[in-house]
JSON list of C-alpha atoms and ligand atoms in Angstrom, two decimals:
[
{"chain": "A", "resi": 1, "resn": "MET", "atom": "CA", "xyz": [-0.01, 0.00, -0.03]},
{"chain": "A", "resi": 2, "resn": "ARG", "atom": "CA", "xyz": [2.81, 2.44, 0.95]},
{"chain": "A", "resi": 3, "resn": "VAL", "atom": "CA", "xyz": [4.59, 1.58, -2.33]},
{"chain": "A", "resi": 4, "resn": "VAL", "atom": "CA", "xyz": [1.52, 2.39, -4.35]},
{"chain": "A", "resi": 5, "resn": "ALA", "atom": "CA", "xyz": [0.99, 5.70, -2.60]},
{"chain": "A", "resi": 6, "resn": "ALA", "atom": "CA", "xyz": [4.59, 6.64, -3.10]},
{"chain": "A", "resi": 7, "resn": "PHE", "atom": "CA", "xyz": [4.44, 5.87, -6.74]},
{"chain": "A", "resi": 8, "resn": "VAL", "atom": "CA", "xyz": [1.33, 8.04, -7.24]},
{"chain": "A", "resi": 9, "resn": "TRP", "atom": "CA", "xyz": [2.95, 10.90, -5.37]},
{"chain": "A", "resi": 10, "resn": "ALA", "atom": "CA", "xyz": [6.11, 10.52, -7.43]},
{"chain": "A", "resi": 11, "resn": "VAL", "atom": "CA", "xyz": [4.11, 10.69, -10.74]},
{"chain": "A", "resi": 12, "resn": "ALA", "atom": "CA", "xyz": [2.12, 13.72, -9.54]},
{"chain": "A", "resi": 13, "resn": "GLY", "atom": "CA", "xyz": [5.28, 15.37, -8.10]},
{"chain": "A", "resi": 14, "resn": "ALA", "atom": "CA", "xyz": [7.31, 14.92, -11.25]},
{"chain": "A", "resi": 15, "resn": "ALA", "atom": "CA", "xyz": [4.54, 16.48, -13.40]},
{"chain": "A", "resi": 16, "resn": "TRP", "atom": "CA", "xyz": [4.31, 19.46, -11.03]},
{"chain": "A", "resi": 17, "resn": "ALA", "atom": "CA", "xyz": [8.09, 19.96, -10.94]},
{"chain": "A", "resi": 18, "resn": "LEU", "atom": "CA", "xyz": [8.34, 19.96, -14.75]},
{"chain": "A", "resi": 19, "resn": "GLU", "atom": "CA", "xyz": [5.69, 22.60, -14.98]},
{"chain": "A", "resi": 20, "resn": "GLU", "atom": "CA", "xyz": [7.40, 24.82, -12.37]},
{"chain": "A", "resi": 21, "resn": "GLY", "atom": "CA", "xyz": [10.75, 24.49, -14.13]},
{"chain": "A", "resi": 22, "resn": "GLY", "atom": "CA", "xyz": [9.70, 26.03, -17.38]},
{"chain": "A", "resi": 23, "resn": "VAL", "atom": "CA", "xyz": [9.83, 22.91, -19.43]},
{"chain": "A", "resi": 24, "resn": "GLY", "atom": "CA", "xyz": [6.24, 22.30, -18.46]},
{"chain": "A", "resi": 25, "resn": "SER", "atom": "CA", "xyz": [5.00, 23.29, -21.90]},
{"chain": "A", "resi": 26, "resn": "LEU", "atom": "CA", "xyz": [7.19, 20.64, -23.58]},
{"chain": "A", "resi": 27, "resn": "TYR", "atom": "CA", "xyz": [6.05, 18.09, -20.98]},
{"chain": "A", "resi": 28, "resn": "ASP", "atom": "CA", "xyz": [2.40, 19.10, -21.47]},
{"chain": "A", "resi": 29, "resn": "GLN", "atom": "CA", "xyz": [2.76, 18.50, -25.19]},
{"chain": "A", "resi": 30, "resn": "HIS", "atom": "CA", "xyz": [3.45, 14.88, -24.63]},
{"chain": "A", "resi": 31, "resn": "PHE", "atom": "CA", "xyz": [1.92, 14.27, -21.17]},
{"chain": "A", "resi": 32, "resn": "PRO", "atom": "CA", "xyz": [-1.18, 16.46, -20.60]},
{"chain": "A", "resi": 33, "resn": "PRO", "atom": "CA", "xyz": [-1.77, 17.19, -16.90]},
{"chain": "A", "resi": 34, "resn": "LEU", "atom": "CA", "xyz": [-3.61, 14.48, -15.01]},
{"chain": "A", "resi": 35, "resn": "HIS", "atom": "CA", "xyz": [-7.14, 15.37, -14.13]},
{"chain": "A", "resi": 36, "resn": "PRO", "atom": "CA", "xyz": [-7.83, 14.72, -10.40]},
{"chain": "A", "resi": 37, "resn": "ASN", "atom": "CA", "xyz": [-10.20, 11.99, -11.42]},
{"chain": "A", "resi": 38, "resn": "CYS", "atom": "CA", "xyz": [-7.42, 10.36, -13.44]},
{"chain": "A", "resi": 39, "resn": "THR", "atom": "CA", "xyz": [-5.16, 10.33, -10.35]},
{"chain": "A", "resi": 40, "resn": "GLN", "atom": "CA", "xyz": [-7.89, 8.53, -8.46]},
{"chain": "A", "resi": 41, "resn": "SER", "atom": "CA", "xyz": [-8.41, 6.10, -11.32]},
{"chain": "A", "resi": 42, "resn": "LEU", "atom": "CA", "xyz": [-4.63, 5.36, -11.42]},
{"chain": "A", "resi": 43, "resn": "THR", "atom": "CA", "xyz": [-4.64, 4.76, -7.67]},
{"chain": "A", "resi": 44, "resn": "ASP", "atom": "CA", "xyz": [-7.59, 2.37, -8.01]},
{"chain": "A", "resi": 45, "resn": "LEU", "atom": "CA", "xyz": [-5.91, 0.61, -10.92]},
{"chain": "A", "resi": 46, "resn": "LEU", "atom": "CA", "xyz": [-2.63, 0.09, -8.99]},
{"chain": "A", "resi": 47, "resn": "LEU", "atom": "CA", "xyz": [-4.54, -1.09, -5.95]},
{"chain": "A", "resi": 48, "resn": "ARG", "atom": "CA", "xyz": [-6.41, -3.62, -8.01]},
{"chain": "A", "resi": 49, "resn": "GLN", "atom": "CA", "xyz": [-3.19, -4.80, -9.59]},
{"chain": "A", "resi": 50, "resn": "GLU", "atom": "CA", "xyz": [-1.53, -5.13, -6.22]},
{"chain": "A", "resi": 51, "resn": "SER", "atom": "CA", "xyz": [-4.47, -7.18, -5.02]},
{"chain": "A", "resi": 52, "resn": "GLN", "atom": "CA", "xyz": [-4.31, -9.44, -8.14]},
{"chain": "A", "resi": 53, "resn": "LEU", "atom": "CA", "xyz": [-0.56, -9.92, -7.69]},
{"chain": "A", "resi": 54, "resn": "ARG", "atom": "CA", "xyz": [-0.97, -10.96, -4.09]},
{"chain": "A", "resi": 55, "resn": "GLU", "atom": "CA", "xyz": [-3.73, -13.42, -5.20]},
{"chain": "A", "resi": 56, "resn": "SER", "atom": "CA", "xyz": [-1.46, -14.84, -8.02]},
{"chain": "A", "resi": 57, "resn": "ALA", "atom": "CA", "xyz": [1.44, -15.17, -5.52]},
{"chain": "A", "resi": 58, "resn": "GLY", "atom": "CA", "xyz": [-0.81, -17.19, -3.23]},
{"chain": "A", "resi": 59, "resn": "ILE", "atom": "CA", "xyz": [-1.88, -19.52, -6.09]},
{"chain": "A", "resi": 60, "resn": "LEU", "atom": "CA", "xyz": [1.73, -19.98, -7.14]},
{"chain": "A", "resi": 61, "resn": "LYS", "atom": "CA", "xyz": [2.74, -20.97, -3.67]},
{"chain": "A", "resi": 62, "resn": "GLU", "atom": "CA", "xyz": [-0.01, -23.54, -3.54]},
{"chain": "A", "resi": 63, "resn": "ILE", "atom": "CA", "xyz": [1.11, -24.92, -6.95]},
{"chain": "A", "resi": 64, "resn": "LEU", "atom": "CA", "xyz": [4.77, -25.07, -5.74]},
{"chain": "A", "resi": 65, "resn": "SER", "atom": "CA", "xyz": [3.67, -26.90, -2.65]},
{"chain": "A", "resi": 66, "resn": "GLU", "atom": "CA", "xyz": [1.73, -29.45, -4.72]},
{"chain": "A", "resi": 67, "resn": "ILE", "atom": "CA", "xyz": [4.76, -30.05, -7.01]},
{"chain": "A", "resi": 68, "resn": "LYS", "atom": "CA", "xyz": [7.09, -30.53, -3.98]},
{"chain": "A", "resi": 69, "resn": "GLY", "atom": "CA", "xyz": [4.65, -33.01, -2.49]},
{"chain": "A", "resi": 70, "resn": "SER", "atom": "CA", "xyz": [4.34, -34.94, -5.73]},
{"chain": "A", "resi": 71, "resn": "LEU", "atom": "CA", "xyz": [8.12, -35.14, -6.13]},
{"chain": "A", "resi": 72, "resn": "ALA", "atom": "CA", "xyz": [8.51, -36.43, -2.60]},
{"chain": "A", "resi": 73, "resn": "ARG", "atom": "CA", "xyz": [5.87, -39.17, -3.25]},
{"chain": "A", "resi": 74, "resn": "THR", "atom": "CA", "xyz": [7.39, -40.31, -6.55]},
{"chain": "A", "resi": 75, "resn": "ALA", "atom": "CA", "xyz": [11.15, -40.05, -5.64]},
{"chain": "A", "resi": 76, "resn": "PRO", "atom": "CA", "xyz": [12.78, -43.52, -5.47]},
{"chain": "A", "resi": 77, "resn": "SER", "atom": "CA", "xyz": [13.58, -44.57, -1.85]},
{"chain": "A", "resi": 78, "resn": "THR", "atom": "CA", "xyz": [17.36, -44.33, -1.07]},
{"chain": "A", "resi": 79, "resn": "GLU", "atom": "CA", "xyz": [17.00, -46.46, 2.07]},
{"chain": "A", "resi": 80, "resn": "ALA", "atom": "CA", "xyz": [19.05, -49.63, 1.92]},
{"chain": "A", "resi": 81, "resn": "SER", "atom": "CA", "xyz": [17.19, -52.93, 2.04]},
{"chain": "A", "resi": 82, "resn": "CYS", "atom": "CA", "xyz": [17.90, -56.67, 2.38]},
{"chain": "A", "resi": 83, "resn": "SER", "atom": "CA", "xyz": [17.50, -59.12, -0.45]},
{"chain": "A", "resi": 84, "resn": "GLY", "atom": "CA", "xyz": [15.70, -62.39, -0.64]},
{"chain": "A", "resi": 85, "resn": "THR", "atom": "CA", "xyz": [15.01, -64.18, 2.63]},
{"chain": "A", "resi": 86, "resn": "PHE", "atom": "CA", "xyz": [17.20, -61.79, 4.67]},
{"chain": "A", "resi": 87, "resn": "ARG", "atom": "CA", "xyz": [15.51, -59.46, 7.15]},
{"chain": "A", "resi": 88, "resn": "LYS", "atom": "CA", "xyz": [16.88, -56.01, 8.06]},
{"chain": "A", "resi": 89, "resn": "PHE", "atom": "CA", "xyz": [18.05, -55.37, 11.63]},
{"chain": "A", "resi": 90, "resn": "GLY", "atom": "CA", "xyz": [19.49, -51.91, 12.05]},
{"chain": "A", "resi": 91, "resn": "GLY", "atom": "CA", "xyz": [22.49, -51.68, 9.63]},
{"chain": "A", "resi": 92, "resn": "THR", "atom": "CA", "xyz": [22.64, -55.37, 8.84]},
{"chain": "A", "resi": 93, "resn": "CYS", "atom": "CA", "xyz": [20.62, -58.23, 7.20]},
{"chain": "A", "resi": 94, "resn": "LEU", "atom": "CA", "xyz": [20.07, -61.60, 8.98]},
{"chain": "A", "resi": 95, "resn": "TYR", "atom": "CA", "xyz": [18.61, -64.85, 7.81]},
{"chain": "A", "resi": 96, "resn": "LEU", "atom": "CA", "xyz": [18.10, -67.71, 10.27]},
{"chain": "A", "resi": 97, "resn": "ALA", "atom": "CA", "xyz": [17.54, -70.87, 8.18]},
{"chain": "A", "resi": 98, "resn": "LYS", "atom": "CA", "xyz": [15.29, -72.59, 10.73]},
{"chain": "A", "resi": 99, "resn": "ASP", "atom": "CA", "xyz": [14.76, -75.70, 8.59]},
{"chain": "A", "resi": 100, "resn": "VAL", "atom": "CA", "xyz": [18.45, -76.30, 7.76]},
{"chain": "A", "resi": 101, "resn": "LYS", "atom": "CA", "xyz": [20.85, -78.27, 10.06]},
{"chain": "A", "resi": 102, "resn": "LYS", "atom": "CA", "xyz": [24.50, -78.34, 9.17]},
{"chain": "A", "resi": 103, "resn": "THR", "atom": "CA", "xyz": [27.98, -78.50, 10.67]},
{"chain": "A", "resi": 104, "resn": "TRP", "atom": "CA", "xyz": [29.64, -75.18, 11.36]},
{"chain": "A", "resi": 105, "resn": "ASP", "atom": "CA", "xyz": [31.73, -75.38, 8.12]},
{"chain": "A", "resi": 106, "resn": "ALA", "atom": "CA", "xyz": [28.79, -76.47, 5.98]},
{"chain": "A", "resi": 107, "resn": "ALA", "atom": "CA", "xyz": [26.64, -73.78, 7.61]},
{"chain": "A", "resi": 108, "resn": "ARG", "atom": "CA", "xyz": [29.29, -71.15, 6.64]},
{"chain": "A", "resi": 109, "resn": "THR", "atom": "CA", "xyz": [29.34, -72.43, 3.03]},
{"chain": "A", "resi": 110, "resn": "PHE", "atom": "CA", "xyz": [25.49, -72.26, 3.01]},
{"chain": "A", "resi": 111, "resn": "CYS", "atom": "CA", "xyz": [25.63, -68.60, 4.03]},
{"chain": "A", "resi": 112, "resn": "GLN", "atom": "CA", "xyz": [28.41, -67.75, 1.57]},
{"chain": "A", "resi": 113, "resn": "ASP", "atom": "CA", "xyz": [26.36, -69.29, -1.19]},
{"chain": "A", "resi": 114, "resn": "LEU", "atom": "CA", "xyz": [23.65, -66.77, -0.29]},
{"chain": "A", "resi": 115, "resn": "GLY", "atom": "CA", "xyz": [26.23, -63.92, -0.72]},
{"chain": "A", "resi": 116, "resn": "GLY", "atom": "CA", "xyz": [26.98, -63.50, 2.98]},
{"chain": "A", "resi": 117, "resn": "ASP", "atom": "CA", "xyz": [28.67, -65.34, 5.84]},
{"chain": "A", "resi": 118, "resn": "LEU", "atom": "CA", "xyz": [27.83, -66.65, 9.31]},
{"chain": "A", "resi": 119, "resn": "ALA", "atom": "CA", "xyz": [26.68, -63.74, 11.46]},
{"chain": "A", "resi": 120, "resn": "VAL", "atom": "CA", "xyz": [29.00, -61.67, 13.69]},
{"chain": "A", "resi": 121, "resn": "PHE", "atom": "CA", "xyz": [28.00, -59.14, 16.32]},
{"chain": "A", "resi": 122, "resn": "ARG", "atom": "CA", "xyz": [30.10, -56.12, 17.15]},
{"chain": "A", "resi": 123, "resn": "ASP", "atom": "CA", "xyz": [27.96, -54.98, 20.12]},
{"chain": "A", "resi": 124, "resn": "ALA", "atom": "CA", "xyz": [25.36, -56.27, 22.60]},
{"chain": "A", "resi": 125, "resn": "ASN", "atom": "CA", "xyz": [22.49, -54.55, 20.82]},
{"chain": "A", "resi": 126, "resn": "ALA", "atom": "CA", "xyz": [23.27, -56.41, 17.61]},
{"chain": "A", "resi": 127, "resn": "LEU", "atom": "CA", "xyz": [23.37, -59.75, 19.45]},
{"chain": "A", "resi": 128, "resn": "ALA", "atom": "CA", "xyz": [20.11, -58.92, 21.32]},
{"chain": "A", "resi": 129, "resn": "GLU", "atom": "CA", "xyz": [18.42, -58.31, 18.01]},
{"chain": "A", "resi": 130, "resn": "ALA", "atom": "CA", "xyz": [19.57, -61.67, 16.67]},
{"chain": "A", "resi": 131, "resn": "ILE", "atom": "CA", "xyz": [18.39, -63.46, 19.82]},
{"chain": "A", "resi": 132, "resn": "GLY", "atom": "CA", "xyz": [15.01, -61.62, 19.48]},
{"chain": "A", "resi": 133, "resn": "TYR", "atom": "CA", "xyz": [14.84, -62.79, 15.87]},
{"chain": "A", "resi": 134, "resn": "ALA", "atom": "CA", "xyz": [15.48, -66.47, 16.89]},
{"chain": "A", "resi": 135, "resn": "LYS", "atom": "CA", "xyz": [12.87, -66.30, 19.57]},
{"chain": "A", "resi": 136, "resn": "ALA", "atom": "CA", "xyz": [10.35, -64.66, 17.23]},
{"chain": "A", "resi": 137, "resn": "LEU", "atom": "CA", "xyz": [10.86, -67.48, 14.74]},
{"chain": "A", "resi": 138, "resn": "GLY", "atom": "CA", "xyz": [9.93, -69.94, 17.50]},
{"chain": "A", "resi": 139, "resn": "ILE", "atom": "CA", "xyz": [13.19, -71.85, 17.32]},
{"chain": "A", "resi": 140, "resn": "PRO", "atom": "CA", "xyz": [12.85, -74.67, 19.88]},
{"chain": "A", "resi": 141, "resn": "ARG", "atom": "CA", "xyz": [15.09, -74.29, 22.94]},
{"chain": "A", "resi": 142, "resn": "ASN", "atom": "CA", "xyz": [16.83, -77.66, 22.27]},
{"chain": "A", "resi": 143, "resn": "ASN", "atom": "CA", "xyz": [18.14, -76.17, 18.94]},
{"chain": "A", "resi": 144, "resn": "ASN", "atom": "CA", "xyz": [21.34, -74.15, 18.57]},
{"chain": "A", "resi": 145, "resn": "VAL", "atom": "CA", "xyz": [22.20, -71.53, 16.01]},
{"chain": "A", "resi": 146, "resn": "TRP", "atom": "CA", "xyz": [25.65, -71.20, 14.42]},
{"chain": "A", "resi": 147, "resn": "VAL", "atom": "CA", "xyz": [27.30, -67.78, 14.38]},
{"chain": "A", "resi": 148, "resn": "GLY", "atom": "CA", "xyz": [30.56, -66.72, 12.79]},
{"chain": "A", "resi": 149, "resn": "GLY", "atom": "CA", "xyz": [32.95, -67.21, 15.67]},
{"chain": "A", "resi": 150, "resn": "THR", "atom": "CA", "xyz": [35.72, -69.77, 16.21]},
{"chain": "A", "resi": 151, "resn": "ASP", "atom": "CA", "xyz": [38.94, -70.41, 18.19]},
{"chain": "A", "resi": 152, "resn": "ARG", "atom": "CA", "xyz": [40.03, -73.22, 15.95]},
{"chain": "A", "resi": 153, "resn": "ALA", "atom": "CA", "xyz": [43.11, -71.37, 14.66]},
{"chain": "A", "resi": 154, "resn": "ALA", "atom": "CA", "xyz": [44.41, -70.65, 18.18]},
{"chain": "A", "resi": 155, "resn": "GLU", "atom": "CA", "xyz": [42.78, -72.25, 21.22]},
{"chain": "A", "resi": 156, "resn": "GLY", "atom": "CA", "xyz": [41.17, -69.65, 23.49]},
{"chain": "A", "resi": 157, "resn": "LYS", "atom": "CA", "xyz": [41.61, -66.74, 20.99]},
{"chain": "A", "resi": 158, "resn": "TRP", "atom": "CA", "xyz": [38.04, -66.39, 19.74]},
{"chain": "A", "resi": 159, "resn": "LYS", "atom": "CA", "xyz": [37.75, -64.53, 16.46]},
{"chain": "A", "resi": 160, "resn": "TRP", "atom": "CA", "xyz": [34.85, -63.56, 14.31]},
{"chain": "A", "resi": 161, "resn": "VAL", "atom": "CA", "xyz": [35.01, -64.77, 10.64]},
{"chain": "A", "resi": 162, "resn": "SER", "atom": "CA", "xyz": [35.52, -61.10, 9.77]},
{"chain": "A", "resi": 163, "resn": "GLY", "atom": "CA", "xyz": [38.94, -61.40, 11.57]},
{"chain": "A", "resi": 164, "resn": "GLU", "atom": "CA", "xyz": [38.04, -59.22, 14.54]},
{"chain": "A", "resi": 165, "resn": "ASP", "atom": "CA", "xyz": [38.33, -60.44, 18.18]},
{"chain": "A", "resi": 166, "resn": "MET", "atom": "CA", "xyz": [35.06, -61.66, 19.62]},
{"chain": "A", "resi": 167, "resn": "PRO", "atom": "CA", "xyz": [33.96, -59.89, 22.78]},
{"chain": "A", "resi": 168, "resn": "ARG", "atom": "CA", "xyz": [34.16, -61.99, 25.98]},
{"chain": "A", "resi": 169, "resn": "GLY", "atom": "CA", "xyz": [32.01, -62.27, 29.04]},
{"chain": "A", "resi": 170, "resn": "THR", "atom": "CA", "xyz": [28.43, -61.02, 29.57]},
{"chain": "A", "resi": 171, "resn": "PRO", "atom": "CA", "xyz": [26.16, -60.11, 27.92]},
{"chain": "A", "resi": 172, "resn": "PHE", "atom": "CA", "xyz": [27.66, -62.08, 24.96]},
{"chain": "A", "resi": 173, "resn": "TRP", "atom": "CA", "xyz": [28.56, -65.43, 26.40]},
{"chain": "A", "resi": 174, "resn": "GLY", "atom": "CA", "xyz": [26.25, -67.40, 28.58]},
{"chain": "A", "resi": 175, "resn": "ILE", "atom": "CA", "xyz": [26.75, -68.74, 32.12]},
{"chain": "A", "resi": 176, "resn": "TYR", "atom": "CA", "xyz": [25.19, -72.17, 32.09]},
{"chain": "A", "resi": 177, "resn": "ASN", "atom": "CA", "xyz": [24.84, -74.22, 35.33]},
{"chain": "A", "resi": 178, "resn": "ASP", "atom": "CA", "xyz": [27.17, -71.64, 36.94]},
{"chain": "A", "resi": 179, "resn": "ILE", "atom": "CA", "xyz": [29.80, -72.39, 34.31]},
{"chain": "A", "resi": 180, "resn": "ARG", "atom": "CA", "xyz": [30.99, -69.39, 32.33]},
{"chain": "A", "resi": 181, "resn": "GLN", "atom": "CA", "xyz": [31.29, -69.92, 28.60]},
{"chain": "A", "resi": 182, "resn": "PRO", "atom": "CA", "xyz": [33.36, -70.80, 26.64]},
{"chain": "A", "resi": 183, "resn": "ASN", "atom": "CA", "xyz": [34.32, -73.76, 28.82]},
{"chain": "A", "resi": 184, "resn": "THR", "atom": "CA", "xyz": [35.37, -76.72, 26.79]},
{"chain": "A", "resi": 185, "resn": "GLY", "atom": "CA", "xyz": [38.86, -75.87, 25.47]},
{"chain": "A", "resi": 186, "resn": "ARG", "atom": "CA", "xyz": [40.07, -77.80, 22.47]},
{"chain": "A", "resi": 187, "resn": "GLY", "atom": "CA", "xyz": [36.92, -79.97, 22.46]},
{"chain": "A", "resi": 188, "resn": "GLU", "atom": "CA", "xyz": [34.66, -77.13, 21.25]},
{"chain": "A", "resi": 189, "resn": "ASN", "atom": "CA", "xyz": [35.92, -74.58, 18.84]},
{"chain": "A", "resi": 190, "resn": "CYS", "atom": "CA", "xyz": [32.85, -73.10, 17.12]},
{"chain": "A", "resi": 191, "resn": "ALA", "atom": "CA", "xyz": [30.46, -70.49, 18.50]},
{"chain": "A", "resi": 192, "resn": "LEU", "atom": "CA", "xyz": [26.69, -70.95, 18.59]},
{"chain": "A", "resi": 193, "resn": "LEU", "atom": "CA", "xyz": [23.61, -69.39, 20.16]},
{"chain": "A", "resi": 194, "resn": "PHE", "atom": "CA", "xyz": [22.66, -71.96, 22.79]},
{"chain": "A", "resi": 195, "resn": "GLY", "atom": "CA", "xyz": [18.92, -72.50, 22.91]},
{"chain": "A", "resi": 196, "resn": "ASN", "atom": "CA", "xyz": [18.78, -73.80, 26.47]},
{"chain": "A", "resi": 197, "resn": "ASP", "atom": "CA", "xyz": [20.63, -70.68, 27.73]},
{"chain": "A", "resi": 198, "resn": "GLY", "atom": "CA", "xyz": [18.27, -68.08, 26.06]},
{"chain": "A", "resi": 199, "resn": "PHE", "atom": "CA", "xyz": [20.39, -68.24, 22.81]},
{"chain": "A", "resi": 200, "resn": "LEU", "atom": "CA", "xyz": [23.45, -66.63, 24.51]},
{"chain": "A", "resi": 201, "resn": "ILE", "atom": "CA", "xyz": [26.84, -67.59, 22.94]},
{"chain": "A", "resi": 202, "resn": "HIS", "atom": "CA", "xyz": [28.41, -70.94, 23.87]},
{"chain": "A", "resi": 203, "resn": "ASP", "atom": "CA", "xyz": [31.28, -72.91, 22.40]},
{"chain": "A", "resi": 204, "resn": "GLY", "atom": "CA", "xyz": [30.21, -76.09, 20.62]},
{"chain": "A", "resi": 205, "resn": "GLN", "atom": "CA", "xyz": [31.68, -78.92, 18.63]},
{"chain": "A", "resi": 206, "resn": "CYS", "atom": "CA", "xyz": [32.15, -77.76, 15.02]},
{"chain": "A", "resi": 207, "resn": "GLY", "atom": "CA", "xyz": [30.73, -81.06, 13.84]},
{"chain": "A", "resi": 208, "resn": "TRP", "atom": "CA", "xyz": [27.36, -80.63, 15.54]},
{"chain": "A", "resi": 209, "resn": "ASN", "atom": "CA", "xyz": [24.33, -80.06, 13.31]},
{"chain": "A", "resi": 210, "resn": "SER", "atom": "CA", "xyz": [22.78, -76.65, 14.04]},
{"chain": "A", "resi": 211, "resn": "LEU", "atom": "CA", "xyz": [20.90, -73.87, 12.26]},
{"chain": "A", "resi": 212, "resn": "PRO", "atom": "CA", "xyz": [22.87, -71.32, 10.22]},
{"chain": "A", "resi": 213, "resn": "LEU", "atom": "CA", "xyz": [22.40, -67.65, 11.07]},
{"chain": "A", "resi": 214, "resn": "CYS", "atom": "CA", "xyz": [23.54, -65.85, 7.89]},
{"chain": "A", "resi": 215, "resn": "GLN", "atom": "CA", "xyz": [24.37, -62.21, 7.50]},
{"chain": "A", "resi": 216, "resn": "THR", "atom": "CA", "xyz": [24.72, -59.81, 4.58]},
{"chain": "A", "resi": 217, "resn": "LYS", "atom": "CA", "xyz": [25.06, -56.08, 4.20]},
{"chain": "A", "resi": 218, "resn": "PRO", "atom": "CA", "xyz": [22.00, -54.03, 3.10]},
{"chain": "A", "resi": 219, "resn": "THR", "atom": "CA", "xyz": [22.19, -52.82, -0.50]},
{"chain": "B", "resi": 301, "resn": "CA", "atom": "CA1", "xyz": [38.06, -74.04, 21.90]}
]
């Protein structure tokens, strides 16, 4: 509104100044003096135009908002996902083959054939998610689940198949019948989730037949 008023005053003021300066006659030849009614008409015109521009700006904003919403709905998702039978848990994909029983080595080959390896857990939350997964699948407590840990290369030095050291103690390894795991030395060199101990980690004989817990990265 102030802009419109200033413009009107500027036009009227300029016409008046030209007349006062002696070049008014030249100005009048080209721009006859505005009749007071004309000034009012110009003001009305500018006010109407301002109102229309505001209305147009509002409509354009609505259109822009619609376009943004449409783009957001049609844009492809960039969130990583897990392929095939694998399920996503945080930043990893797990697949517990509940109907497959194999030795630790055969279970590892089974997982590698699916593009992954036996599962490893770098923190307690990751292990807790895997235990929750096993329980949700209804794995019987007398079943065990192979994970990717072994001390076969050097007795007592438990390593993940990724080459990292396995964590020791709670809450990773179980304490069963007051015996802290791992407890069987050279007799048991492969790591499993022991059903009868709430699927906490135990050492087991690599030749036992247990369920493979496979892991891949989301893609
Ligand atoms: Ca051992």
